[in-house]
mmCIF file with all atom_site columns, C-alpha atoms in Angstrom:
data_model
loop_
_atom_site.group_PDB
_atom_site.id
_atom_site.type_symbol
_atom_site.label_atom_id
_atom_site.label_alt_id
_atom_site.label_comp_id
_atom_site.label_asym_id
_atom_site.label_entity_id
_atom_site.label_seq_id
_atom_site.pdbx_PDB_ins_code
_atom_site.Cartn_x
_atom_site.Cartn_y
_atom_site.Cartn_z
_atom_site.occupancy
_atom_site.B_iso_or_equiv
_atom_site.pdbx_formal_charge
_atom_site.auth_seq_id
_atom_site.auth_comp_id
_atom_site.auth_asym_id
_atom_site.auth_atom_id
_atom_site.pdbx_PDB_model_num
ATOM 1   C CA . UNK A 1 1   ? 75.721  47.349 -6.786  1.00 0.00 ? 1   UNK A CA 1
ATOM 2   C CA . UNK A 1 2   ? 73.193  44.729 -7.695  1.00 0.00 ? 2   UNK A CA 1
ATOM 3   C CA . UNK A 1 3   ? 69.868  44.282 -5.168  1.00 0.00 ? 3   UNK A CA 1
ATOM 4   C CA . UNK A 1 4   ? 70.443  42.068 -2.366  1.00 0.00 ? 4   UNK A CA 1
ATOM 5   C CA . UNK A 1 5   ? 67.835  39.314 -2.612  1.00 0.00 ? 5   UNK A CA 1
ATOM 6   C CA . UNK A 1 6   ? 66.221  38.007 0.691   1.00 0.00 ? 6   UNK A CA 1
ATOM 7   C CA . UNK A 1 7   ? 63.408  35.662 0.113   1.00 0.00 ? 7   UNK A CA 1
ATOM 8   C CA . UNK A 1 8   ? 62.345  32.784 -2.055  1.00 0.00 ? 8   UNK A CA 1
ATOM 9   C CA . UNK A 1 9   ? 60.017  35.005 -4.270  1.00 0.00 ? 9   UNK A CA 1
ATOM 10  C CA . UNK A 1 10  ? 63.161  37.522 -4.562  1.00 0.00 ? 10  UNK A CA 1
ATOM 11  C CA . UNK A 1 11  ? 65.302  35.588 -6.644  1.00 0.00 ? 11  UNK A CA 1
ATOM 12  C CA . UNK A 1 12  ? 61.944  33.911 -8.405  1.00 0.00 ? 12  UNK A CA 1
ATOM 13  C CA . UNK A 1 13  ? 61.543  37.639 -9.750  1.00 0.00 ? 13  UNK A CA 1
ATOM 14  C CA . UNK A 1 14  ? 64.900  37.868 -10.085 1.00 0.00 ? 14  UNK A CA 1
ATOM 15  C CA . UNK A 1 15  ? 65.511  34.799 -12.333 1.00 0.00 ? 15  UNK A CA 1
ATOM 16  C CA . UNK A 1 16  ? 62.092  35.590 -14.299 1.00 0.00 ? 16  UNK A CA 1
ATOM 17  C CA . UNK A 1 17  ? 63.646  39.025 -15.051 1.00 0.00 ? 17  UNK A CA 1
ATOM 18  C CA . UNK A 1 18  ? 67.153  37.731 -16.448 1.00 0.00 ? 18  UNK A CA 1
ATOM 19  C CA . UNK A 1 19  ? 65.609  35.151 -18.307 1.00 0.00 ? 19  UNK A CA 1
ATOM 20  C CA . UNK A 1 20  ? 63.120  38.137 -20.361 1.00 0.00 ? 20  UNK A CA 1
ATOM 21  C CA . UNK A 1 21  ? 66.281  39.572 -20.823 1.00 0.00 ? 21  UNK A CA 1
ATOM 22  C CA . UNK A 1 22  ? 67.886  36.431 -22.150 1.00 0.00 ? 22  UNK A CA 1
ATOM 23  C CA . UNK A 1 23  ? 65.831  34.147 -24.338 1.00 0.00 ? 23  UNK A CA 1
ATOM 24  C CA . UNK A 1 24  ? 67.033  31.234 -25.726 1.00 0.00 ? 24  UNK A CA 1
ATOM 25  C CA . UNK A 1 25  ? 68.417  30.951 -28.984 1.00 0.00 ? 25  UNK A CA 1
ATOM 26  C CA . UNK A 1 26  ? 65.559  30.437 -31.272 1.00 0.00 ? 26  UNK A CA 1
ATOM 27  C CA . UNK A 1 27  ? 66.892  28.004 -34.195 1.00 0.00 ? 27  UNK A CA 1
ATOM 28  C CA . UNK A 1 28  ? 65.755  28.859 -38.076 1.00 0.00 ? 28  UNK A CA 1
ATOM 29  C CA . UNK A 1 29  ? 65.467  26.506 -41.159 1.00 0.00 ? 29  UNK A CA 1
ATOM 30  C CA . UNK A 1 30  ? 68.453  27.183 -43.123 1.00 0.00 ? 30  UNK A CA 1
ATOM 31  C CA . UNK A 1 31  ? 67.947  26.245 -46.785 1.00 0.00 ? 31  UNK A CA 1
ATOM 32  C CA . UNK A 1 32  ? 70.011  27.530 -49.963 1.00 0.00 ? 32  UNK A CA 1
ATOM 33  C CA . UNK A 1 33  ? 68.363  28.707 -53.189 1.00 0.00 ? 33  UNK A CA 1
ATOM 34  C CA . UNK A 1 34  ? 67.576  25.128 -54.146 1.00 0.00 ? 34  UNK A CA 1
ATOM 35  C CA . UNK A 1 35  ? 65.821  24.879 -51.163 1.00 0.00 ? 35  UNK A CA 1
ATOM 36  C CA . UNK A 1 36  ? 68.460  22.421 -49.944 1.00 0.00 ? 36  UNK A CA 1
ATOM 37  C CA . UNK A 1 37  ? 69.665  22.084 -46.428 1.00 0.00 ? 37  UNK A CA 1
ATOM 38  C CA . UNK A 1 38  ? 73.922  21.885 -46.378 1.00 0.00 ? 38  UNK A CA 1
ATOM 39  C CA . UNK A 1 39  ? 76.089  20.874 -43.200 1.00 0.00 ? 39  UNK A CA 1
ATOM 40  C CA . UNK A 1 40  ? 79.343  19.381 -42.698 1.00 0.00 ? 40  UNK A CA 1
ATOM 41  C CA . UNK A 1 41  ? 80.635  16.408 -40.944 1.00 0.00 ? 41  UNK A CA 1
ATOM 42  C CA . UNK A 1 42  ? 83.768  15.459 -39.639 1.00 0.00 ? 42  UNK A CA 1
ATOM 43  C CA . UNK A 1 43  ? 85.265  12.688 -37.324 1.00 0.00 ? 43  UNK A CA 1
ATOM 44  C CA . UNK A 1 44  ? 88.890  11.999 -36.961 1.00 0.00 ? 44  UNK A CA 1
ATOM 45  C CA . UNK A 1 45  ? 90.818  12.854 -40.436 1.00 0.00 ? 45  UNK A CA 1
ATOM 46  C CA . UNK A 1 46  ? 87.507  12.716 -42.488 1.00 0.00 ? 46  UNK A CA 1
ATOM 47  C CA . UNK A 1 47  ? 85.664  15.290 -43.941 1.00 0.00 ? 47  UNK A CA 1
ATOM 48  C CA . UNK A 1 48  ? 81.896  15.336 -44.913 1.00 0.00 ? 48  UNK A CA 1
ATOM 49  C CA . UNK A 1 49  ? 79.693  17.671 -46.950 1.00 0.00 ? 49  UNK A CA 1
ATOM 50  C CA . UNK A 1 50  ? 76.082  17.050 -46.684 1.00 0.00 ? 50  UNK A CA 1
ATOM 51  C CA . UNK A 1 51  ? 72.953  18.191 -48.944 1.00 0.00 ? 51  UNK A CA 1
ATOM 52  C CA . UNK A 1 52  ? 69.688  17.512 -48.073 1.00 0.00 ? 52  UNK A CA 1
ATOM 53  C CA . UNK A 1 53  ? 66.528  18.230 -50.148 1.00 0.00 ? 53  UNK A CA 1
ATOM 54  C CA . UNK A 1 54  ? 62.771  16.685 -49.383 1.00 0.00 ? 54  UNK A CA 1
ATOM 55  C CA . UNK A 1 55  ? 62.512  13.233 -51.273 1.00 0.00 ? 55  UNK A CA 1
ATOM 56  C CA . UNK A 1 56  ? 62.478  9.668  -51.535 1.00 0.00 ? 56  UNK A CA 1
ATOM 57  C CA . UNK A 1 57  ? 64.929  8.602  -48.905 1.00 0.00 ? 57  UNK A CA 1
ATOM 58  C CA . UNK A 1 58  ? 67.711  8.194  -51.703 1.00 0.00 ? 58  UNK A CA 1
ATOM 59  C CA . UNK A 1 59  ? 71.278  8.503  -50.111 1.00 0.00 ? 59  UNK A CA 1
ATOM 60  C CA . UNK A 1 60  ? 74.397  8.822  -52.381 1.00 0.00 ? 60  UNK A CA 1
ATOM 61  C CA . UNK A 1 61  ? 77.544  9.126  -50.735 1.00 0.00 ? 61  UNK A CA 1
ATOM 62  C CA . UNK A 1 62  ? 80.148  10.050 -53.390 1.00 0.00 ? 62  UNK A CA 1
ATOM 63  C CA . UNK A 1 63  ? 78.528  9.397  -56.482 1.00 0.00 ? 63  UNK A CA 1
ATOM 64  C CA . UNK A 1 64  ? 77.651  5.957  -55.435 1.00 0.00 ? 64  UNK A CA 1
ATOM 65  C CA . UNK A 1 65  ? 74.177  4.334  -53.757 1.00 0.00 ? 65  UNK A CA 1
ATOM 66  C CA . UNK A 1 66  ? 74.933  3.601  -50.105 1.00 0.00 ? 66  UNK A CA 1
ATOM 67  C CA . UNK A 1 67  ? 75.051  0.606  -49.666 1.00 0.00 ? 67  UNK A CA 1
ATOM 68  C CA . UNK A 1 68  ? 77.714  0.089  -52.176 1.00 0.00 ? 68  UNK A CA 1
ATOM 69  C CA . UNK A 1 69  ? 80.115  2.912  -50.848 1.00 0.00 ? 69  UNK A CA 1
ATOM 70  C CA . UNK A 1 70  ? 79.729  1.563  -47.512 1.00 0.00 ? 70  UNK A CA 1
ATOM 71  C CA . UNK A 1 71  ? 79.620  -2.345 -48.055 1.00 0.00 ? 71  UNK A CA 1
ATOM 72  C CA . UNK A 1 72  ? 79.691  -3.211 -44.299 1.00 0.00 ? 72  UNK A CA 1
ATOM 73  C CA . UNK A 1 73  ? 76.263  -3.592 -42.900 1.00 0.00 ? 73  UNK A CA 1
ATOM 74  C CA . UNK A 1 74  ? 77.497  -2.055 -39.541 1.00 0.00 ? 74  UNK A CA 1
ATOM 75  C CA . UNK A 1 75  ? 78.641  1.250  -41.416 1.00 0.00 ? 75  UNK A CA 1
ATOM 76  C CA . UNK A 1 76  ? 75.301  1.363  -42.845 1.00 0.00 ? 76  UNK A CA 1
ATOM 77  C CA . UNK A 1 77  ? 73.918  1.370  -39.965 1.00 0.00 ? 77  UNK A CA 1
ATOM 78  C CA . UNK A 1 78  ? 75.524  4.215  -38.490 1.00 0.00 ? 78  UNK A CA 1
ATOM 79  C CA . UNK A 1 79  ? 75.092  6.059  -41.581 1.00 0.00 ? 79  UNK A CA 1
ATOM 80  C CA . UNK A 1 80  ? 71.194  5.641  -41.003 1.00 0.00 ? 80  UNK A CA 1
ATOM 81  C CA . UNK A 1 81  ? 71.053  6.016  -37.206 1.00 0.00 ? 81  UNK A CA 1
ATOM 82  C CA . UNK A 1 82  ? 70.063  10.008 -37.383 1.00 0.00 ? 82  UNK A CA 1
ATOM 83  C CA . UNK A 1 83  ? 67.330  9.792  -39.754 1.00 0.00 ? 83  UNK A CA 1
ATOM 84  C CA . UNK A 1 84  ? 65.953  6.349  -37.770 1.00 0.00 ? 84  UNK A CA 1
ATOM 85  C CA . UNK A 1 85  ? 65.975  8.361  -34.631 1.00 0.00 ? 85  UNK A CA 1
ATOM 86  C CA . UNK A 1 86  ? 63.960  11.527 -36.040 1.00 0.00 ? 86  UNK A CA 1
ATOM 87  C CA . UNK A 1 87  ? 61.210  9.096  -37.882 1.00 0.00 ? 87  UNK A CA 1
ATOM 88  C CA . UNK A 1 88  ? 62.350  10.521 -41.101 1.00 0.00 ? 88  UNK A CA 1
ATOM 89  C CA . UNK A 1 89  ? 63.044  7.581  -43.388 1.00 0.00 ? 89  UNK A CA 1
ATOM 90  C CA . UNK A 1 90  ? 62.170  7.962  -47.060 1.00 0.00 ? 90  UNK A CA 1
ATOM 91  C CA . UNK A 1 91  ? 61.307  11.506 -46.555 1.00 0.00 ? 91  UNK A CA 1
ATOM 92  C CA . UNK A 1 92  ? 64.984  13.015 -47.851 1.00 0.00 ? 92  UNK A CA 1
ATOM 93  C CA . UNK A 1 93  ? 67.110  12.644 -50.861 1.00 0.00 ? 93  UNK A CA 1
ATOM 94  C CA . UNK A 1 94  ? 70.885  13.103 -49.141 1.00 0.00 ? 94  UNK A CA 1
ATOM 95  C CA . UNK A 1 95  ? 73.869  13.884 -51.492 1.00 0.00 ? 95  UNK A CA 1
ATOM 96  C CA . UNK A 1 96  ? 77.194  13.773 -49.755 1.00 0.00 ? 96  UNK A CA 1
ATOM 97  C CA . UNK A 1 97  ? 80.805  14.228 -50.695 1.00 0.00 ? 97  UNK A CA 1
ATOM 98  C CA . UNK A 1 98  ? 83.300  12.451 -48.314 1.00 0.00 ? 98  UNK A CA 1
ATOM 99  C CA . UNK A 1 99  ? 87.076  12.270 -48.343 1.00 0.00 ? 99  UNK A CA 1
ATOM 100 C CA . UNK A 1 100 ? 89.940  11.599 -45.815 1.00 0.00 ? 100 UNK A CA 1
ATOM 101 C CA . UNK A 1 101 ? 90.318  8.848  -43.214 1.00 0.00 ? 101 UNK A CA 1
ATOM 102 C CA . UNK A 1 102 ? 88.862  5.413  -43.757 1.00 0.00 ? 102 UNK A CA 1
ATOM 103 C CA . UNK A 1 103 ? 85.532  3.955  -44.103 1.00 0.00 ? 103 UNK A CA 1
ATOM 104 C CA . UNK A 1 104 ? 84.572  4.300  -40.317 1.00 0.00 ? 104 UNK A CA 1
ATOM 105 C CA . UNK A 1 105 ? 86.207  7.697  -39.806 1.00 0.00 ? 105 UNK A CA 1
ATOM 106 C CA . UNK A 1 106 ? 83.955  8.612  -43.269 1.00 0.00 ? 106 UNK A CA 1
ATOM 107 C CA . UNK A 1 107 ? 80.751  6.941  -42.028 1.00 0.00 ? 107 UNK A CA 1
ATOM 108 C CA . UNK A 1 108 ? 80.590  9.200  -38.929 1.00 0.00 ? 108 UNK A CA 1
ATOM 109 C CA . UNK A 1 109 ? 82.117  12.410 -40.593 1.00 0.00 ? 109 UNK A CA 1
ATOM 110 C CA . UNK A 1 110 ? 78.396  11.601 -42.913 1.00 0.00 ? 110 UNK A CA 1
ATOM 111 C CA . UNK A 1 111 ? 76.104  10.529 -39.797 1.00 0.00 ? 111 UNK A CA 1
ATOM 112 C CA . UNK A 1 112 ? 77.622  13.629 -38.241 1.00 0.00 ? 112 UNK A CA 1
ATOM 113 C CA . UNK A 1 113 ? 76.654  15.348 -41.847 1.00 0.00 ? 113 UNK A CA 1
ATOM 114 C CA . UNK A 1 114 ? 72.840  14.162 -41.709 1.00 0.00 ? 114 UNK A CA 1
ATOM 115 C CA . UNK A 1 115 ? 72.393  15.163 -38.404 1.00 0.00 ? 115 UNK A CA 1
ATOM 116 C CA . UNK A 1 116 ? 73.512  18.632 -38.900 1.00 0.00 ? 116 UNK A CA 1
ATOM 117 C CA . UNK A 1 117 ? 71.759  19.259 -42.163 1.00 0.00 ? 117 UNK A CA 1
ATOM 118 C CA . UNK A 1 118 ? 68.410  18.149 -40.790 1.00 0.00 ? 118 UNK A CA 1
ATOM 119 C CA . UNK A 1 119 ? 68.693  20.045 -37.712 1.00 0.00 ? 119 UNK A CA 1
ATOM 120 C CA . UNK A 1 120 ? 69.068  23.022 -40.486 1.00 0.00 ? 120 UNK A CA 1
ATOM 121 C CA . UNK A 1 121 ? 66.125  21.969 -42.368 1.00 0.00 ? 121 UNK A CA 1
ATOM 122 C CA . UNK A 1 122 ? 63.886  21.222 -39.726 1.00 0.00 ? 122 UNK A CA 1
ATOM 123 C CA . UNK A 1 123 ? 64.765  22.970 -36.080 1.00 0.00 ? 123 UNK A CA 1
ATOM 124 C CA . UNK A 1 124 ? 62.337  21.189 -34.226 1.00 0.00 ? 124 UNK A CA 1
ATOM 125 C CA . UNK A 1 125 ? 64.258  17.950 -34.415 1.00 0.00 ? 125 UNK A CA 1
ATOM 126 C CA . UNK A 1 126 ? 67.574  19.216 -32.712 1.00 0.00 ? 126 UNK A CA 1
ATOM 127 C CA . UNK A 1 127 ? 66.523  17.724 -29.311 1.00 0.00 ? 127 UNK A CA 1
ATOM 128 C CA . UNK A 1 128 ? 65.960  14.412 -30.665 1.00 0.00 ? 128 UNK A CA 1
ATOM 129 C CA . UNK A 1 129 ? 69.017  14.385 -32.283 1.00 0.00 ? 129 UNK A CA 1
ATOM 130 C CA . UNK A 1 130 ? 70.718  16.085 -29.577 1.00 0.00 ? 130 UNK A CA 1
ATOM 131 C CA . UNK A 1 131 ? 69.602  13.648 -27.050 1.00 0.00 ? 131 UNK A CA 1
ATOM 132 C CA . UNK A 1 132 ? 71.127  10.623 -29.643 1.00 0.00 ? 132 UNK A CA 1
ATOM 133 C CA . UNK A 1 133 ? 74.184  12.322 -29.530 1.00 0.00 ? 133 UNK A CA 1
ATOM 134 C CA . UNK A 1 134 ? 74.592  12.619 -33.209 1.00 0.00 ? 134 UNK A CA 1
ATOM 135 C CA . UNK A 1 135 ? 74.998  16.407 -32.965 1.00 0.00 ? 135 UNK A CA 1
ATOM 136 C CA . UNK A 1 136 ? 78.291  16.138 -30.801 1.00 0.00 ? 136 UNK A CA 1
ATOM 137 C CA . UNK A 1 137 ? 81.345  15.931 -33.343 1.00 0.00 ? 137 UNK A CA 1
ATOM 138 C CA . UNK A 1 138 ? 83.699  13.179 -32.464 1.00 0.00 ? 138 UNK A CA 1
ATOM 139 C CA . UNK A 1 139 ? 86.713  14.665 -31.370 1.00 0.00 ? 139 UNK A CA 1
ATOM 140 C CA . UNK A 1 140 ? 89.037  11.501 -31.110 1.00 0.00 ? 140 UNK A CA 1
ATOM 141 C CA . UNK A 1 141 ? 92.317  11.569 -33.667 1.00 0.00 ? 141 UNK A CA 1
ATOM 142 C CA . UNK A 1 142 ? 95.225  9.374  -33.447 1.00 0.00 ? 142 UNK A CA 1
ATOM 143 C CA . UNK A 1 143 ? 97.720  10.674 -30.905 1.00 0.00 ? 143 UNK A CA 1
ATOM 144 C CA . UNK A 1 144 ? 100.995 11.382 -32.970 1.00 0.00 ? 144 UNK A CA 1
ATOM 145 C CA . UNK A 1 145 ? 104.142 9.783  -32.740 1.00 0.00 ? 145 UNK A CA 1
ATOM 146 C CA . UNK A 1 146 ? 106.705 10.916 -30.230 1.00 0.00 ? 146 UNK A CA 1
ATOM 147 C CA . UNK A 1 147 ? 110.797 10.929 -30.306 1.00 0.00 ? 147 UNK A CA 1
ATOM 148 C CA . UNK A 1 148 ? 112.323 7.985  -28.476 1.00 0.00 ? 148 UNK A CA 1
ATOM 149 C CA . UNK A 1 149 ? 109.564 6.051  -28.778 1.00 0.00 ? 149 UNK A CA 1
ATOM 150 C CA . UNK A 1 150 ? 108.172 3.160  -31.263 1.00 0.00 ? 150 UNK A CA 1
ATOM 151 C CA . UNK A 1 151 ? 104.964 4.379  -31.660 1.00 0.00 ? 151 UNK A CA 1
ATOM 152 C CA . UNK A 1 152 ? 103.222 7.057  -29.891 1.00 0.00 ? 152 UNK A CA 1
ATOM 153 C CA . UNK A 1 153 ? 103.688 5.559  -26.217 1.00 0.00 ? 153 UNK A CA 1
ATOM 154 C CA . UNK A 1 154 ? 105.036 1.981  -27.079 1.00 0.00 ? 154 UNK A CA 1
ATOM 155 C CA . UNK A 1 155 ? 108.718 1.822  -25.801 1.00 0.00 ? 155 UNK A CA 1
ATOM 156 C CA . UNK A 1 156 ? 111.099 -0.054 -27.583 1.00 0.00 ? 156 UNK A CA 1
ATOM 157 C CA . UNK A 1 157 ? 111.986 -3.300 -26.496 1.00 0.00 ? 157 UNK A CA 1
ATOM 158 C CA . UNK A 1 158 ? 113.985 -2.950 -23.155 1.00 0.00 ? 158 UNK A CA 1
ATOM 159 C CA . UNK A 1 159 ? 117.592 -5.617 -23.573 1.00 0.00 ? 159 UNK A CA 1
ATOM 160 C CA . UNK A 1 160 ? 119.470 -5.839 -20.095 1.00 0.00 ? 160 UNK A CA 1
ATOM 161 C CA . UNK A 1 161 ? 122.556 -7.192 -22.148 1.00 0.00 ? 161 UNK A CA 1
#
């Protein structure tokens, strides 16, 4: 059976000695032979795959600049709030592939992209990002349609005669 502990500076030892047994995860720069981080992104039925590579803050989302992929200055905005939040704007060329959902449900799926991949090329920005909350995947779908029903919880419309 374990030791019993009986004082304050008991279960200080004890704690030091479980933590030097279990040290936290240390995170590594993942980069492919192109020397290009990859991540995907997802939020609600939308898919994103992410490639980022040291450059001149270009972002093409499907083939396309941006801005004109994502006309809606809100969407935009999203799109740009990891990079704002680590100080990294105009330091990354970002190449992503999206498809599924609609625009918003694509935006996120490539803010939720960025924020992995950079987390992959540079470790040391994971609490900033963490702390946004652009590391947590969105995990809010449509709720699906159920028998009896109109639509997933709408009733039909209730006739006394």
């Amino acid at each position: 059976m374990a030791e019993t502990i009986n004082s304050l500076e008991d279960l200080g030892a004890a704690s030091a000695a479980v933590a030097a047994a279990n040290p936290a995860p240390v995170h590594v720069q993942k980069l492919d032979a192109q020397g290009r981080a990859y991540a995907t992104g997802k939020r609600k039925n939308a898919i994103a795959r992410v490639w980022i590579k040291p450059g001149a803050g270009k972002i093409t989302v499907n083939g396309k600049e941006f801005n004109q992929f994502f006309a809606r200055p809100v969407l935009q905005m999203v799109l740009q709030q990891p990079i704002v939040a680590a100080a990294r704007k105009d330091q990354y060329d970002i190449v992503a592939s999206v498809s599924g959902g609609g625009l918003s449900g694509q935006a996120g799926a490539v803010r939720h992209g960025i924020s992995k991949a950079l987390t992959y090329f540079e470790p040391e920005l994971r609490g900033v990002l963490k702390a946004g909350g652009f590391l947590t995947r969105d995990s809010r779908v449509v709720e699906r349609k159920k028998y009896g029903k109109a639509k997933a919880r709408r009733s039909f419309q209730f006739s006394k005669r």
